[in-house]
């Protein structure tokens, strides 16, 4: 969706949107000089609205939260790749890995 559609969907003004993009809280794709937003951007923007509105989080707090969200997303991707790699191993290797994880959990 374009800038206008995005702002209408979220009921925000261009100043707010520009600020969020400048802060790196939203990183839209650019096509022919026009920003394009995805559903993930809508979800992030709704989170920003909740944080700043309902929860009263300031800009520095939003920076921290959005950084943590990005880190968590990255870790989930890495975990998915790790599970795929484990799934490609022979059964005995898989078993040893899972047993090793259980041992680590005990400490």
JSON list of C-alpha atoms in Angstrom, two decimals:
[
{"chain": "A", "resi": 1, "resn": "UNK", "atom": "CA", "xyz": [0.00, 0.00, 0.00]},
{"chain": "A", "resi": 2, "resn": "UNK", "atom": "CA", "xyz": [1.17, 3.54, -0.66]},
{"chain": "A", "resi": 3, "resn": "UNK", "atom": "CA", "xyz": [1.76, 6.39, 1.81]},
{"chain": "A", "resi": 4, "resn": "UNK", "atom": "CA", "xyz": [-1.77, 7.74, 1.61]},
{"chain": "A", "resi": 5, "resn": "UNK", "atom": "CA", "xyz": [-3.44, 4.34, 2.04]},
{"chain": "A", "resi": 6, "resn": "UNK", "atom": "CA", "xyz": [-1.12, 3.53, 4.94]},
{"chain": "A", "resi": 7, "resn": "UNK", "atom": "CA", "xyz": [-1.91, 6.79, 6.73]},
{"chain": "A", "resi": 8, "resn": "UNK", "atom": "CA", "xyz": [-5.64, 6.34, 6.19]},
{"chain": "A", "resi": 9, "resn": "UNK", "atom": "CA", "xyz": [-5.51, 2.79, 7.50]},
{"chain": "A", "resi": 10, "resn": "UNK", "atom": "CA", "xyz": [-3.79, 3.92, 10.70]},
{"chain": "A", "resi": 11, "resn": "UNK", "atom": "CA", "xyz": [-5.40, 7.36, 10.98]},
{"chain": "A", "resi": 12, "resn": "UNK", "atom": "CA", "xyz": [-2.04, 9.14, 11.25]},
{"chain": "A", "resi": 13, "resn": "UNK", "atom": "CA", "xyz": [-0.65, 12.20, 9.54]},
{"chain": "A", "resi": 14, "resn": "UNK", "atom": "CA", "xyz": [2.33, 12.53, 7.23]},
{"chain": "A", "resi": 15, "resn": "UNK", "atom": "CA", "xyz": [4.47, 14.16, 9.96]},
{"chain": "A", "resi": 16, "resn": "UNK", "atom": "CA", "xyz": [4.01, 11.15, 12.22]},
{"chain": "A", "resi": 17, "resn": "UNK", "atom": "CA", "xyz": [4.75, 8.72, 9.41]},
{"chain": "A", "resi": 18, "resn": "UNK", "atom": "CA", "xyz": [7.84, 10.60, 8.28]},
{"chain": "A", "resi": 19, "resn": "UNK", "atom": "CA", "xyz": [9.13, 10.66, 11.86]},
{"chain": "A", "resi": 20, "resn": "UNK", "atom": "CA", "xyz": [8.64, 6.90, 12.29]},
{"chain": "A", "resi": 21, "resn": "UNK", "atom": "CA", "xyz": [10.51, 6.27, 9.03]},
{"chain": "A", "resi": 22, "resn": "UNK", "atom": "CA", "xyz": [13.32, 8.67, 10.06]},
{"chain": "A", "resi": 23, "resn": "UNK", "atom": "CA", "xyz": [13.64, 6.83, 13.38]},
{"chain": "A", "resi": 24, "resn": "UNK", "atom": "CA", "xyz": [13.91, 3.51, 11.54]},
{"chain": "A", "resi": 25, "resn": "UNK", "atom": "CA", "xyz": [10.82, 2.13, 13.25]},
{"chain": "A", "resi": 26, "resn": "UNK", "atom": "CA", "xyz": [9.34, 1.53, 9.81]},
{"chain": "A", "resi": 27, "resn": "UNK", "atom": "CA", "xyz": [11.41, 0.70, 6.75]},
{"chain": "A", "resi": 28, "resn": "UNK", "atom": "CA", "xyz": [9.13, 0.76, 3.73]},
{"chain": "A", "resi": 29, "resn": "UNK", "atom": "CA", "xyz": [10.19, -0.47, 0.35]},
{"chain": "A", "resi": 30, "resn": "UNK", "atom": "CA", "xyz": [10.69, 2.23, -2.25]},
{"chain": "A", "resi": 31, "resn": "UNK", "atom": "CA", "xyz": [9.51, 1.85, -5.81]},
{"chain": "A", "resi": 32, "resn": "UNK", "atom": "CA", "xyz": [9.81, 4.68, -8.35]},
{"chain": "A", "resi": 33, "resn": "UNK", "atom": "CA", "xyz": [10.43, 7.14, -5.53]},
{"chain": "A", "resi": 34, "resn": "UNK", "atom": "CA", "xyz": [7.27, 6.12, -3.71]},
{"chain": "A", "resi": 35, "resn": "UNK", "atom": "CA", "xyz": [7.17, 4.36, -0.36]},
{"chain": "A", "resi": 36, "resn": "UNK", "atom": "CA", "xyz": [5.33, 1.05, -0.31]},
{"chain": "A", "resi": 37, "resn": "UNK", "atom": "CA", "xyz": [4.15, -0.51, 2.96]},
{"chain": "A", "resi": 38, "resn": "UNK", "atom": "CA", "xyz": [3.41, -4.16, 3.70]},
{"chain": "A", "resi": 39, "resn": "UNK", "atom": "CA", "xyz": [1.14, -5.79, 6.25]},
{"chain": "A", "resi": 40, "resn": "UNK", "atom": "CA", "xyz": [4.16, -6.21, 8.55]},
{"chain": "A", "resi": 41, "resn": "UNK", "atom": "CA", "xyz": [4.56, -2.41, 8.47]},
{"chain": "A", "resi": 42, "resn": "UNK", "atom": "CA", "xyz": [0.91, -2.01, 9.47]},
{"chain": "A", "resi": 43, "resn": "UNK", "atom": "CA", "xyz": [1.46, -4.36, 12.43]},
{"chain": "A", "resi": 44, "resn": "UNK", "atom": "CA", "xyz": [4.60, -2.46, 13.50]},
{"chain": "A", "resi": 45, "resn": "UNK", "atom": "CA", "xyz": [2.78, 0.88, 13.18]},
{"chain": "A", "resi": 46, "resn": "UNK", "atom": "CA", "xyz": [-0.11, -0.41, 15.32]},
{"chain": "A", "resi": 47, "resn": "UNK", "atom": "CA", "xyz": [2.41, -1.48, 17.94]},
{"chain": "A", "resi": 48, "resn": "UNK", "atom": "CA", "xyz": [3.99, 1.99, 17.84]},
{"chain": "A", "resi": 49, "resn": "UNK", "atom": "CA", "xyz": [0.56, 3.59, 18.24]},
{"chain": "A", "resi": 50, "resn": "UNK", "atom": "CA", "xyz": [-0.20, 1.35, 21.23]},
{"chain": "A", "resi": 51, "resn": "UNK", "atom": "CA", "xyz": [3.16, 2.02, 22.83]},
{"chain": "A", "resi": 52, "resn": "UNK", "atom": "CA", "xyz": [3.00, 5.80, 22.45]},
{"chain": "A", "resi": 53, "resn": "UNK", "atom": "CA", "xyz": [-0.72, 6.15, 23.02]},
{"chain": "A", "resi": 54, "resn": "UNK", "atom": "CA", "xyz": [-2.27, 3.60, 25.33]},
{"chain": "A", "resi": 55, "resn": "UNK", "atom": "CA", "xyz": [0.94, 2.71, 27.17]},
{"chain": "A", "resi": 56, "resn": "UNK", "atom": "CA", "xyz": [2.50, 6.16, 27.30]},
{"chain": "A", "resi": 57, "resn": "UNK", "atom": "CA", "xyz": [5.94, 5.01, 26.17]},
{"chain": "A", "resi": 58, "resn": "UNK", "atom": "CA", "xyz": [8.25, 7.83, 25.08]},
{"chain": "A", "resi": 59, "resn": "UNK", "atom": "CA", "xyz": [10.36, 7.87, 21.89]},
{"chain": "A", "resi": 60, "resn": "UNK", "atom": "CA", "xyz": [13.43, 6.37, 23.60]},
{"chain": "A", "resi": 61, "resn": "UNK", "atom": "CA", "xyz": [11.25, 3.56, 24.92]},
{"chain": "A", "resi": 62, "resn": "UNK", "atom": "CA", "xyz": [9.80, 2.91, 21.47]},
{"chain": "A", "resi": 63, "resn": "UNK", "atom": "CA", "xyz": [13.38, 2.69, 20.13]},
{"chain": "A", "resi": 64, "resn": "UNK", "atom": "CA", "xyz": [14.17, 0.01, 22.71]},
{"chain": "A", "resi": 65, "resn": "UNK", "atom": "CA", "xyz": [10.97, -1.95, 22.11]},
{"chain": "A", "resi": 66, "resn": "UNK", "atom": "CA", "xyz": [11.30, -1.90, 18.33]},
{"chain": "A", "resi": 67, "resn": "UNK", "atom": "CA", "xyz": [14.95, -3.00, 18.60]},
{"chain": "A", "resi": 68, "resn": "UNK", "atom": "CA", "xyz": [13.90, -5.89, 20.83]},
{"chain": "A", "resi": 69, "resn": "UNK", "atom": "CA", "xyz": [11.10, -6.85, 18.42]},
{"chain": "A", "resi": 70, "resn": "UNK", "atom": "CA", "xyz": [13.62, -6.90, 15.56]},
{"chain": "A", "resi": 71, "resn": "UNK", "atom": "CA", "xyz": [16.05, -8.99, 17.61]},
{"chain": "A", "resi": 72, "resn": "UNK", "atom": "CA", "xyz": [13.32, -11.45, 18.53]},
{"chain": "A", "resi": 73, "resn": "UNK", "atom": "CA", "xyz": [12.24, -11.73, 14.91]},
{"chain": "A", "resi": 74, "resn": "UNK", "atom": "CA", "xyz": [15.85, -12.40, 13.87]},
{"chain": "A", "resi": 75, "resn": "UNK", "atom": "CA", "xyz": [16.27, -15.02, 16.58]},
{"chain": "A", "resi": 76, "resn": "UNK", "atom": "CA", "xyz": [13.06, -16.77, 15.48]},
{"chain": "A", "resi": 77, "resn": "UNK", "atom": "CA", "xyz": [14.42, -16.94, 11.94]},
{"chain": "A", "resi": 78, "resn": "UNK", "atom": "CA", "xyz": [17.72, -18.34, 13.17]},
{"chain": "A", "resi": 79, "resn": "UNK", "atom": "CA", "xyz": [15.90, -20.89, 15.35]},
{"chain": "A", "resi": 80, "resn": "UNK", "atom": "CA", "xyz": [13.84, -22.00, 12.36]},
{"chain": "A", "resi": 81, "resn": "UNK", "atom": "CA", "xyz": [17.00, -22.53, 10.30]},
{"chain": "A", "resi": 82, "resn": "UNK", "atom": "CA", "xyz": [18.60, -24.44, 13.16]},
{"chain": "A", "resi": 83, "resn": "UNK", "atom": "CA", "xyz": [15.59, -26.74, 13.49]},
{"chain": "A", "resi": 84, "resn": "UNK", "atom": "CA", "xyz": [15.60, -27.33, 9.74]},
{"chain": "A", "resi": 85, "resn": "UNK", "atom": "CA", "xyz": [19.32, -28.20, 9.86]},
{"chain": "A", "resi": 86, "resn": "UNK", "atom": "CA", "xyz": [18.75, -30.58, 12.78]},
{"chain": "A", "resi": 87, "resn": "UNK", "atom": "CA", "xyz": [15.85, -32.18, 10.91]},
{"chain": "A", "resi": 88, "resn": "UNK", "atom": "CA", "xyz": [18.17, -32.96, 8.01]},
{"chain": "A", "resi": 89, "resn": "UNK", "atom": "CA", "xyz": [20.55, -34.92, 10.21]},
{"chain": "A", "resi": 90, "resn": "UNK", "atom": "CA", "xyz": [20.46, -38.66, 10.75]},
{"chain": "A", "resi": 91, "resn": "UNK", "atom": "CA", "xyz": [18.26, -39.88, 13.61]},
{"chain": "A", "resi": 92, "resn": "UNK", "atom": "CA", "xyz": [21.17, -40.71, 15.91]},
{"chain": "A", "resi": 93, "resn": "UNK", "atom": "CA", "xyz": [22.65, -37.21, 15.47]},
{"chain": "A", "resi": 94, "resn": "UNK", "atom": "CA", "xyz": [19.23, -35.66, 16.15]},
{"chain": "A", "resi": 95, "resn": "UNK", "atom": "CA", "xyz": [18.86, -37.77, 19.27]},
{"chain": "A", "resi": 96, "resn": "UNK", "atom": "CA", "xyz": [22.30, -36.75, 20.59]},
{"chain": "A", "resi": 97, "resn": "UNK", "atom": "CA", "xyz": [21.54, -33.07, 19.98]},
{"chain": "A", "resi": 98, "resn": "UNK", "atom": "CA", "xyz": [18.22, -33.25, 21.81]},
{"chain": "A", "resi": 99, "resn": "UNK", "atom": "CA", "xyz": [19.80, -35.18, 24.69]},
{"chain": "A", "resi": 100, "resn": "UNK", "atom": "CA", "xyz": [22.50, -32.51, 24.90]},
{"chain": "A", "resi": 101, "resn": "UNK", "atom": "CA", "xyz": [19.81, -29.82, 25.09]},
{"chain": "A", "resi": 102, "resn": "UNK", "atom": "CA", "xyz": [18.12, -31.67, 27.94]},
{"chain": "A", "resi": 103, "resn": "UNK", "atom": "CA", "xyz": [21.44, -31.82, 29.80]},
{"chain": "A", "resi": 104, "resn": "UNK", "atom": "CA", "xyz": [21.89, -28.06, 29.40]},
{"chain": "A", "resi": 105, "resn": "UNK", "atom": "CA", "xyz": [18.36, -27.49, 30.76]},
{"chain": "A", "resi": 106, "resn": "UNK", "atom": "CA", "xyz": [19.28, -29.28, 34.00]},
{"chain": "A", "resi": 107, "resn": "UNK", "atom": "CA", "xyz": [21.92, -26.68, 34.84]}
]
